[in-house]
Coordinates of C-alpha atoms in Angstrom, one line a residue:
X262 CA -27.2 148.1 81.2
X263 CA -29.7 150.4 83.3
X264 CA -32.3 152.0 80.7
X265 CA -31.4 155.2 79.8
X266 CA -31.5 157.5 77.1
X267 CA -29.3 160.4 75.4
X268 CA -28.4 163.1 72.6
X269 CA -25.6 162.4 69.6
X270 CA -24.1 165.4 68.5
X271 CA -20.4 166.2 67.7
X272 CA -18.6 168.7 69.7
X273 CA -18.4 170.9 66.4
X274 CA -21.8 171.2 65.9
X275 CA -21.9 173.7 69.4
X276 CA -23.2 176.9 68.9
X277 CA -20.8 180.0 69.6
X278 CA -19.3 182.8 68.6
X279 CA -15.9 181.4 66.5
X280 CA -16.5 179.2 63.4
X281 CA -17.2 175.6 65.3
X282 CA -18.3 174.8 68.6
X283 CA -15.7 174.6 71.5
X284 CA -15.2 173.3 74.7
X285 CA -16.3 176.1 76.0
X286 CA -19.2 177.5 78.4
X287 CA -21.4 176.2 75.1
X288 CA -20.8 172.4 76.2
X289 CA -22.0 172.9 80.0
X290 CA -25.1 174.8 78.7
X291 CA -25.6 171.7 76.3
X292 CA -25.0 169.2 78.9
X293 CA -27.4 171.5 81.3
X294 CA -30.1 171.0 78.3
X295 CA -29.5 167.0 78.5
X296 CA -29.9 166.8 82.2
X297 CA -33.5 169.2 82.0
X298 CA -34.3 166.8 79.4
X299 CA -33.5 163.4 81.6
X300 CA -31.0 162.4 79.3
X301 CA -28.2 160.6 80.7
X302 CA -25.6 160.4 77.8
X303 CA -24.1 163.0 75.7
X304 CA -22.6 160.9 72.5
X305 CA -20.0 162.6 70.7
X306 CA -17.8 161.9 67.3
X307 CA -13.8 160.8 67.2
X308 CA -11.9 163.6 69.1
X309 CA -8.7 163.2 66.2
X310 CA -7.5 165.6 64.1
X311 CA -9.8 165.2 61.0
X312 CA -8.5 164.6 57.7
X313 CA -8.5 167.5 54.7
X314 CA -12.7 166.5 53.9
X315 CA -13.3 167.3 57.4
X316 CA -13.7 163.5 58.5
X317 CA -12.8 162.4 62.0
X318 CA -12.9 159.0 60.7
X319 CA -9.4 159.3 59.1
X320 CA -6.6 160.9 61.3
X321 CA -2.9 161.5 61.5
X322 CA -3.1 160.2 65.1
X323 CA -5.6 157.9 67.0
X324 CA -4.2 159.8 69.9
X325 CA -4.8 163.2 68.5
X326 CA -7.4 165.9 69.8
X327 CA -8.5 168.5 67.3
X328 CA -6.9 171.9 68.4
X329 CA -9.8 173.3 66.3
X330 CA -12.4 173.0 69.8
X331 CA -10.1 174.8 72.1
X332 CA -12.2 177.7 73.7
X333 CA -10.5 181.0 72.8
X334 CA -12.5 182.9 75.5
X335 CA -10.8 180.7 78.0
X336 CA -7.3 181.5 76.4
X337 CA -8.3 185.1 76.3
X338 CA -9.1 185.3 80.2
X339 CA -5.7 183.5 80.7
X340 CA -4.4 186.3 78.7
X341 CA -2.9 184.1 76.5
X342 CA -4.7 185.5 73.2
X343 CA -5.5 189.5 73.2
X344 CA -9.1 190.8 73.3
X345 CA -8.7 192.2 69.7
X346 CA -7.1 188.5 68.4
X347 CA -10.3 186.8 69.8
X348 CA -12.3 189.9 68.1
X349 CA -10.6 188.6 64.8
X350 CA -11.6 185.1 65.1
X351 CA -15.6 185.9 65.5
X352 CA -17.4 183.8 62.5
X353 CA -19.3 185.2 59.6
X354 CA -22.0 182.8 60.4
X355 CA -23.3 180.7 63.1
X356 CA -25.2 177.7 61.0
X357 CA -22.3 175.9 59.6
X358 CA -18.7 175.5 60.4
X359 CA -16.2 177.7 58.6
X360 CA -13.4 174.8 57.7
X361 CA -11.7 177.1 55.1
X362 CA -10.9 179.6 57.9
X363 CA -10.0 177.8 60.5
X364 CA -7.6 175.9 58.7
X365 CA -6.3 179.5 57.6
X366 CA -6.4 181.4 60.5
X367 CA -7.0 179.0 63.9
X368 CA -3.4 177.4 64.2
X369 CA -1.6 180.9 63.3
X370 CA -3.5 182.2 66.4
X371 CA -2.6 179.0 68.6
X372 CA 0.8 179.5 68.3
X373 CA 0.8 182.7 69.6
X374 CA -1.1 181.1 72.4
X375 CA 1.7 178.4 72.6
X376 CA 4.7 181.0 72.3
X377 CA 2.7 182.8 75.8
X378 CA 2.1 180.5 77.6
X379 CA 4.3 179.3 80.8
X380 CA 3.6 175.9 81.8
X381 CA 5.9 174.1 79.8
X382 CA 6.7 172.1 82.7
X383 CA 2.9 170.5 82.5
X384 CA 3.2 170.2 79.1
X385 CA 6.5 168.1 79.7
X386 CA 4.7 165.9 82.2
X387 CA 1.7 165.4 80.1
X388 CA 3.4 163.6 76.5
X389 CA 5.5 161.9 79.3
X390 CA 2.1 160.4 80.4
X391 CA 0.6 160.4 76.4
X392 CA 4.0 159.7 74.8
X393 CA 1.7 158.3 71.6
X394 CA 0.3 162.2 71.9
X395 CA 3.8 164.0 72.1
X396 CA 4.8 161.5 68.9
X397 CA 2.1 162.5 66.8
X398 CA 3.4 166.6 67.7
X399 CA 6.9 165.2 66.0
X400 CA 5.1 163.7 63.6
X401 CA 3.0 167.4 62.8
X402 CA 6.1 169.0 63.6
X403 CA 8.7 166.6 61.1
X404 CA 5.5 167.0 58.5
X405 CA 5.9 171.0 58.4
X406 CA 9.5 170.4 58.2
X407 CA 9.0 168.5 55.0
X408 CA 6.9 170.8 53.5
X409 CA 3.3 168.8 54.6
X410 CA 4.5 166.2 52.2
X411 CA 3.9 162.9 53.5
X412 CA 6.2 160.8 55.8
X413 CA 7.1 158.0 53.5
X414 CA 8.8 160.5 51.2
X415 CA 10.3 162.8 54.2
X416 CA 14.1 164.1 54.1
X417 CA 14.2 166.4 56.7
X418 CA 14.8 164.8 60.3
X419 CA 14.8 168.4 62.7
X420 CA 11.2 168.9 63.5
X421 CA 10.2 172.8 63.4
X422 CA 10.7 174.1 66.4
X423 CA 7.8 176.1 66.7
X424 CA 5.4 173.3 65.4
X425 CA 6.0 171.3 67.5
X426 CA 5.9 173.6 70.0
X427 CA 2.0 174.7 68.9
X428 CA 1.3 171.0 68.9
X429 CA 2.6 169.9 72.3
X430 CA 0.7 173.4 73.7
X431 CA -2.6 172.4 71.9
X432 CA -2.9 168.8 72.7
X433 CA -2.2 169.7 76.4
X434 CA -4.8 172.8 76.2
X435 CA -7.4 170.7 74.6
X436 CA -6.7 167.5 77.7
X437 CA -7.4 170.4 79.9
X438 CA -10.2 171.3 78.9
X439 CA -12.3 168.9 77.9
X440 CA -11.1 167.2 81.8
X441 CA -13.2 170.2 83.0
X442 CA -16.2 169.4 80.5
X443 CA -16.4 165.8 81.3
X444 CA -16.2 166.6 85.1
X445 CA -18.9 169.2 84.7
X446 CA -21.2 166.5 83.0
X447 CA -20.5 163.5 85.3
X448 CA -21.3 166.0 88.2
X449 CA -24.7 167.0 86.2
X450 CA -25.6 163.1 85.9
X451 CA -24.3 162.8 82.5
X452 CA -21.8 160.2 80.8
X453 CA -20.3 161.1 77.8
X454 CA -19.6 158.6 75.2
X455 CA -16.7 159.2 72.4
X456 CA -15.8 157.2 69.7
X457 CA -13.2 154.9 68.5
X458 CA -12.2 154.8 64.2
X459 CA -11.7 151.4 63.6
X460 CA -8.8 152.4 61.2
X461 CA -6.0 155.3 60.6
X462 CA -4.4 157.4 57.7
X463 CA -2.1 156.0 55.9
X464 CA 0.0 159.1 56.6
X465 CA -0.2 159.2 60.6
X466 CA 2.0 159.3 63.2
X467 CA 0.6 155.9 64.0
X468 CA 1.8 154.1 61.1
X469 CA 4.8 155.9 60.9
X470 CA 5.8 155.2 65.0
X471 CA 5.4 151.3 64.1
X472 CA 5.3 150.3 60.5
X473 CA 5.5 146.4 61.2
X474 CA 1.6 147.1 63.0
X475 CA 0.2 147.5 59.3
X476 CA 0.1 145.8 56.2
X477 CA 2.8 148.0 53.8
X478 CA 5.1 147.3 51.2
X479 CA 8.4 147.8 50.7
X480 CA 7.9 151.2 50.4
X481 CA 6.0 151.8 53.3
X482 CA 2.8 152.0 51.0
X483 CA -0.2 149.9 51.7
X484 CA -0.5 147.1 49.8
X485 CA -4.3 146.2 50.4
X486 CA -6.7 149.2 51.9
X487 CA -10.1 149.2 54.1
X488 CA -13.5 150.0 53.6
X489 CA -16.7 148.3 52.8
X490 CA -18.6 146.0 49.8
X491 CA -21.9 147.2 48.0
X492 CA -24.7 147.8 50.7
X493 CA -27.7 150.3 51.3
X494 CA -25.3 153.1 50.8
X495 CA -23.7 152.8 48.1
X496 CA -23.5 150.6 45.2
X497 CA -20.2 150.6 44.4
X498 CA -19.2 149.8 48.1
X499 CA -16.7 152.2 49.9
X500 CA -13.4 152.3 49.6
X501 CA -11.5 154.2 52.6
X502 CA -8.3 154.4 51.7
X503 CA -7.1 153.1 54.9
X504 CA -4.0 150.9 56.2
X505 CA -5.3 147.5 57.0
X506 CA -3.8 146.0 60.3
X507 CA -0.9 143.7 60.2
X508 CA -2.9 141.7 63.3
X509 CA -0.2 139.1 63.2
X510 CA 2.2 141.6 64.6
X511 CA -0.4 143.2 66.8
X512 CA -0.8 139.5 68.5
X513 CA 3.0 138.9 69.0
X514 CA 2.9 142.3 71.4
X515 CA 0.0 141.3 73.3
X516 CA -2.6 144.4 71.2
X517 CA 0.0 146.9 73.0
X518 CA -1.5 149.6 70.5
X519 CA -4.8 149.1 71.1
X520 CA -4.7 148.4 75.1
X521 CA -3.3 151.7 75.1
X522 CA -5.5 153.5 72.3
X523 CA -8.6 152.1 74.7
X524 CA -6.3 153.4 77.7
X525 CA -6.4 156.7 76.3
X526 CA -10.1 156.6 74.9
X527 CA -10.5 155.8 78.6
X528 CA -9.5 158.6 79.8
X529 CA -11.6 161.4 77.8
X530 CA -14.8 159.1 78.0
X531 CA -16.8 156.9 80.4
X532 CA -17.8 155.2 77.2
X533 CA -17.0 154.1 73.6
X534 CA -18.6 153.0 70.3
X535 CA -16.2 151.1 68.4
X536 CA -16.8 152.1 64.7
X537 CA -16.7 148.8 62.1
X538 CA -16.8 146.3 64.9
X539 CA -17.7 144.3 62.5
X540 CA -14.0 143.7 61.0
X541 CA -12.8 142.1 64.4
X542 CA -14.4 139.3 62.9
X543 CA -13.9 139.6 59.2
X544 CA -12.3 142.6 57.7
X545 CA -12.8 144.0 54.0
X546 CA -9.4 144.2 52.3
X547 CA -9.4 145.8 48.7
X548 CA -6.4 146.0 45.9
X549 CA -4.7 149.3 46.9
X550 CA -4.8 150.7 43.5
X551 CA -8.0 149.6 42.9
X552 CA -10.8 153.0 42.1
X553 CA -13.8 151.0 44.2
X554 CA -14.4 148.9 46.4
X555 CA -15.9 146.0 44.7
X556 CA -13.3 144.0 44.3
X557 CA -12.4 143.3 47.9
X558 CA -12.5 140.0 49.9
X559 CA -13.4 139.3 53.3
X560 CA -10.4 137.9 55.9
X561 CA -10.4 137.0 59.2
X562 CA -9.9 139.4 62.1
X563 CA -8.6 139.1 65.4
X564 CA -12.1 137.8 67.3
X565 CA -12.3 137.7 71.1
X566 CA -8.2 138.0 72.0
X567 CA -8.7 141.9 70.4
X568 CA -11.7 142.1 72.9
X569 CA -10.1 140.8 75.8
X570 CA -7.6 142.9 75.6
X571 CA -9.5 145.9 75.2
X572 CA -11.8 144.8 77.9
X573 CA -8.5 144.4 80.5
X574 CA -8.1 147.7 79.6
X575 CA -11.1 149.6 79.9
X576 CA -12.8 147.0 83.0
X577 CA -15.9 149.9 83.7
X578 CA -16.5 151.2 80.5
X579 CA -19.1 151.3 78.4
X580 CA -18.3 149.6 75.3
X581 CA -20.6 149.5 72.4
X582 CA -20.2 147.4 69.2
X583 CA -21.2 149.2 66.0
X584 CA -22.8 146.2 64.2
X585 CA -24.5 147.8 61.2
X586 CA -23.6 146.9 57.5
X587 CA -23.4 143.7 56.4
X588 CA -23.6 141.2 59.2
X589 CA -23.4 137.5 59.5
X590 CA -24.2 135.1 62.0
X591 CA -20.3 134.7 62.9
X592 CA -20.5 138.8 63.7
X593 CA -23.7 138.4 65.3
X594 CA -22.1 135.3 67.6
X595 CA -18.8 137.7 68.3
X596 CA -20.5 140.8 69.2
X597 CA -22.6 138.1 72.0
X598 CA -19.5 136.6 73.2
X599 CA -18.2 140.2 73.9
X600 CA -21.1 141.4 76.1
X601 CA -20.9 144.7 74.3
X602 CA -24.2 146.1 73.6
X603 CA -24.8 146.1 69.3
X604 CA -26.4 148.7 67.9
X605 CA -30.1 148.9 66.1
X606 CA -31.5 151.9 63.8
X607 CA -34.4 152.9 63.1
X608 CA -34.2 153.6 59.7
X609 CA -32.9 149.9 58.8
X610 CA -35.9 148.6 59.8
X611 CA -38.5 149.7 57.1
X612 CA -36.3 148.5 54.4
X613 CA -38.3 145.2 53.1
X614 CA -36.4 142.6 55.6
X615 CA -39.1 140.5 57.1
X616 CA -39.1 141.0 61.1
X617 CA -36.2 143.4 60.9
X618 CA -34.0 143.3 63.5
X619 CA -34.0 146.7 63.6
X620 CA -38.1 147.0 64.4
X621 CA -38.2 148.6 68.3
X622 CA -40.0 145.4 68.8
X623 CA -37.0 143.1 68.3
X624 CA -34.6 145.2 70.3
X625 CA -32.7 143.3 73.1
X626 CA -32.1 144.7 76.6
X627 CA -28.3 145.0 75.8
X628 CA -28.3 146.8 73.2
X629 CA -28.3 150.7 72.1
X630 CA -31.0 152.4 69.6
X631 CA -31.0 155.1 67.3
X632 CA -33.4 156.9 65.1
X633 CA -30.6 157.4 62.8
X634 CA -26.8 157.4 63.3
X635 CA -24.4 160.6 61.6
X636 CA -24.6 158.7 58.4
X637 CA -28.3 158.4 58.4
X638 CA -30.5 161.2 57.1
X639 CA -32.4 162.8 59.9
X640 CA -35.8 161.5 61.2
X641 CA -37.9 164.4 59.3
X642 CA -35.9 164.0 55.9
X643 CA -35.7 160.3 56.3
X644 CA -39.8 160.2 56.3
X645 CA -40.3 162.9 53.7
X646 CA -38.1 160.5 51.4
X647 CA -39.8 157.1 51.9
X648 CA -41.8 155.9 49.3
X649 CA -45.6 156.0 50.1
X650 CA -46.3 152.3 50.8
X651 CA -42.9 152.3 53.5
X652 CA -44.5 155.6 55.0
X653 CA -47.8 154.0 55.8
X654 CA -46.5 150.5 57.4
X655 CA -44.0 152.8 59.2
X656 CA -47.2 155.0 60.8
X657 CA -49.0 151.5 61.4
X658 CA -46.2 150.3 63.5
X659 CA -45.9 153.3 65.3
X660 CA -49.3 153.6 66.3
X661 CA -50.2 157.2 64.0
X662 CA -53.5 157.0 62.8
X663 CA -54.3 160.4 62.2
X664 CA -55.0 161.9 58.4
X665 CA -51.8 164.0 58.1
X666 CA -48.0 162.1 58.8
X667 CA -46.2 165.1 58.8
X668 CA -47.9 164.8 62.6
X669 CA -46.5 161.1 62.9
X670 CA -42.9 162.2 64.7
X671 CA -44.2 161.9 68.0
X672 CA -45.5 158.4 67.7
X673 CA -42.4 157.9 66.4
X674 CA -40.0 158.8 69.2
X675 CA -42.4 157.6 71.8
X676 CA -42.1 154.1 70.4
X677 CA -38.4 154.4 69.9
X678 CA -38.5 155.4 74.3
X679 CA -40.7 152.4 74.8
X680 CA -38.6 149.7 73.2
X681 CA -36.2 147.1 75.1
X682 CA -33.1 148.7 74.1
X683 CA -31.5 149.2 77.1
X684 CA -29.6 152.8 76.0
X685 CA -31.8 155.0 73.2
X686 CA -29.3 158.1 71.8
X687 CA -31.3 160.3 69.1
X688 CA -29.4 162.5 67.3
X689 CA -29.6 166.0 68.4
X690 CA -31.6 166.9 64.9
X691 CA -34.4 164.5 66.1
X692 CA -34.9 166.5 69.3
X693 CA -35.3 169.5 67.1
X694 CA -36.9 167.2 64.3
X695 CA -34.9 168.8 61.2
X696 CA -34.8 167.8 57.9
X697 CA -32.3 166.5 55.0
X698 CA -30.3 170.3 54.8
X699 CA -29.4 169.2 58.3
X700 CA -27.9 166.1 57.8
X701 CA -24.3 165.5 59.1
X702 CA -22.4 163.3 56.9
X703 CA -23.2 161.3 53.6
X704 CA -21.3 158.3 53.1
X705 CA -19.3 157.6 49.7
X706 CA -19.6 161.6 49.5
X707 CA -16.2 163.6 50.0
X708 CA -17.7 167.4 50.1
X709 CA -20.5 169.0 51.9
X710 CA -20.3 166.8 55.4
X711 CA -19.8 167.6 59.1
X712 CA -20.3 171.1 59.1
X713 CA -23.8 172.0 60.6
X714 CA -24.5 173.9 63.6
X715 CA -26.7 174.7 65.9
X716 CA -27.6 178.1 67.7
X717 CA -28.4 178.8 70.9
X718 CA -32.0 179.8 70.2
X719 CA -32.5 176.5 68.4
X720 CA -31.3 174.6 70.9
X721 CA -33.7 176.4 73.6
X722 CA -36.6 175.3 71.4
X723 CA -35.8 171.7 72.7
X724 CA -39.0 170.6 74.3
X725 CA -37.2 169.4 78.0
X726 CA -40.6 168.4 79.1
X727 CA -41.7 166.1 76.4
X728 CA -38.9 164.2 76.7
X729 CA -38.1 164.7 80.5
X730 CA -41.8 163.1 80.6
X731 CA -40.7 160.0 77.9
X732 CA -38.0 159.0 80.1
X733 CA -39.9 158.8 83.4
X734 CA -42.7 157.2 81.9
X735 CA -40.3 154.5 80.3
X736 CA -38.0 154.6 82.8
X737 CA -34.7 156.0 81.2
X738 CA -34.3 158.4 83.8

């Protein structure tokens, strides 16, 4: 992997002008900022509809785009939304996304969108290309049908008409234009590099297209769910809520599913972190009915055929394995055997392990680093919040010997540039160096998450040069 370096920050956290960021003029002048800077990656969250906490991490399709970062100035040029709808839709304020609006008001003016436009005949040829896509649009479209209830308990079989007509329009719309952000980037110099969920909803067009791929009972409810034991986060471990894969099945048809979900992937990225790698070794199945996660045992997962399978469909991308949590040497020997760069944070490295694998110092060539990830406080808050003795060896390792740390962030980054690793990504917060009120997500925590934002005027108070510097000095440009 050639050094290089990039920015983390979800699509929704774009500044502009309608209550979350878009894929709009706001994502070239973003990746325009990454390129001035020398950064070569843009690192962005799951693309799937979110879930109703705002999560992208559990979805009614893996093959799902989020209507919700369609750029309504582009429909309004095409005249398919009026100058006084997009009027209407201006936000209240530009710091935070407005979730409770948009899930009022953003579909109702989408399918008058849908009901304009005229290319139905693209439309048509797209979900024959994404037929996964068009079945998660019946799957919306059956859902509104059955009054949102959830598919296992669905008596209606005529999808609404008009759903599924707003559904087809907005996954095509979204294809579209993310095709022209991601060919704007690559022409700038920058890759951009999406995400995979290791797991789905239990109520997803997924699940509901193939039930014999996941673990259900009789009812078609899941007998065992996902998530994770006690750790650094929390201390009564995490219980997701998700479907565990039936990877029995999932052998016997060669990983169809996933050789296609990494096809698709594919195709909106020239990259991908797989989230939870980490349970294509061993995965963490807990007692559906169960209130934590503490009672859950560790079973084998699928190993290197998953891999190879994945990698026969994805032969030039980027692949990175998200390693974090807790690890074992029969983790640690998969993610080698895959060749996939593992992933080391910043923040795990100060936290009493002896020689942390997670010191800069200790970071391999293949691998990619982070001052924090979206579940990690940001650099400035993370500091702030050690306790005095960890602040100290912290500023000893990084060099800072000067009389006042809230100076030490520089030292910090510089050291982070200089490591091994052969791919550094800081979140965009880092570049800004805000604290704690800035922080994305919160693991374990089901309110307050994923909605900041950044302005335009923030985002111009990026120092290009320091870091533009960094990278040709370390040589990550």
């Amino acid at each position: 992997m050639k050094r290089s370096s990039g920015a983390l920050m979800h699509v929704s956290s774009l500044w502009g002008e309608y209550s979350v960021g878009s894929l709009g003029k706001e994502a070239k002048e973003w990746i325009d900022k990454l390129a001035e800077c020398g950064f070569t990656y843009w690192q962005v969250l799951p693309f799937c509809l979110p879930d109703e906490a705002n999560s992208p991490y559990k979805s009614f399709s893996a093959f799902s785009m989020n209507p919700m970062f369609i750029d309504l100035p582009s429909l309004c040029k095409a005249g398919l939304i009026t100058e006084k709808e997009l009027e209407e839709a201006r936000q209240k304020t530009p710091y935070s996304c407005e979730f409770d609006r948009l899930n009022k008001e953003r579909l109702v003016l989408l399918a008058k969108a849908s009901e304009r436009f005229e290319g139905l005949g693209a439309i048509d040829q797209f979900m024959t290309d994404h037929p996964h896509t068009e079945k998660f649009c019946e799957f919306m479209a059956l859902k509104a049908s059955n009054d949102g209830k959830p598919f296992y308990n669905w008596t209606v079989n005529d999808p609404d008409s008009k759903t599924l007509k707003l559904w087809r329009f907005t996954q095509y719309m979204f294809y579209v234009q993310w095709q022209e952000i991601k060919k704007y980037a690559n022409s700038k110099g920058v890759k951009i590099i999406g995400d995979i969920p290791i797991y789905v909803s239990d109520d997803s067009s997924d699940v509901w297209e193939d039930i014999s791929l996941f673990q259900l009972d009789e009812n078609l409810r899941p007998e065992r769910v996902a998530g994770v034991p006690p750790d650094y986060f929390s201390e009564d471990g995490q219980l997701w809520g998700n479907p565990l894969y039936n990877w029995d099945r999932m052998k016997e048809t060669g990983f169809k599913w996933w050789r296609e979900r990494a096809a698709f992937m594919n195709e909106l990225f020239d990259g991908v972190r797989i989230d939870h790698f980490r349970a294509f070794e061993s995965y963490f199945s807990i007692p559906a009915t169960d209130k934590n996660a503490k009672n859950g045992v560790w079973v084998k997962g699928p190993g290197m055929e998953l891999i190879n399978a994945i990698k026969e469909a994805t032969p030039d991308a980027l692949i990175i394995a998200e390693d974090l949590g807790d690890i074992t040497d029969e983790v640690r020997k998969l993610v080698e055997d895959s060749g996939f760069p593992g992933m080391r944070v910043l923040q795990f490295g100060f936290l009493g392990e002896t020689d942390s694998i997670h010191l800069p110092h200790n970071y391999p060539a293949n691998s990619v680093a982070y001052t924090g990830t979206h579940d990690n406080n940001t650099l400035l808050g993370y500091v702030w919040e050690l306790d005095g003795k960890t602040r100290v060896d912290l500023m000893k390792y990084c060099g800072f010997e000067g009389a006042d740390w809230n100076k030490c962030y520089n030292s910090i980054l510089r050291t982070m540039f200089a490591s091994h690793a052969g791919l550094l990504i800081l979140p965009l917060q880092d570049l800004l160096l805000y604290g704690a009120d800035t922080r994305l997500n919160t693991p374990g925590t089901a309110k307050g998450n994923w909605s900041f934002r950044i302005t335009k005027e923030q985002v111009d108070k990026i120092d290009c040069n320091k870091f533009l510097t960094w990278n040709t000095i370390y040589a990550r440009k």
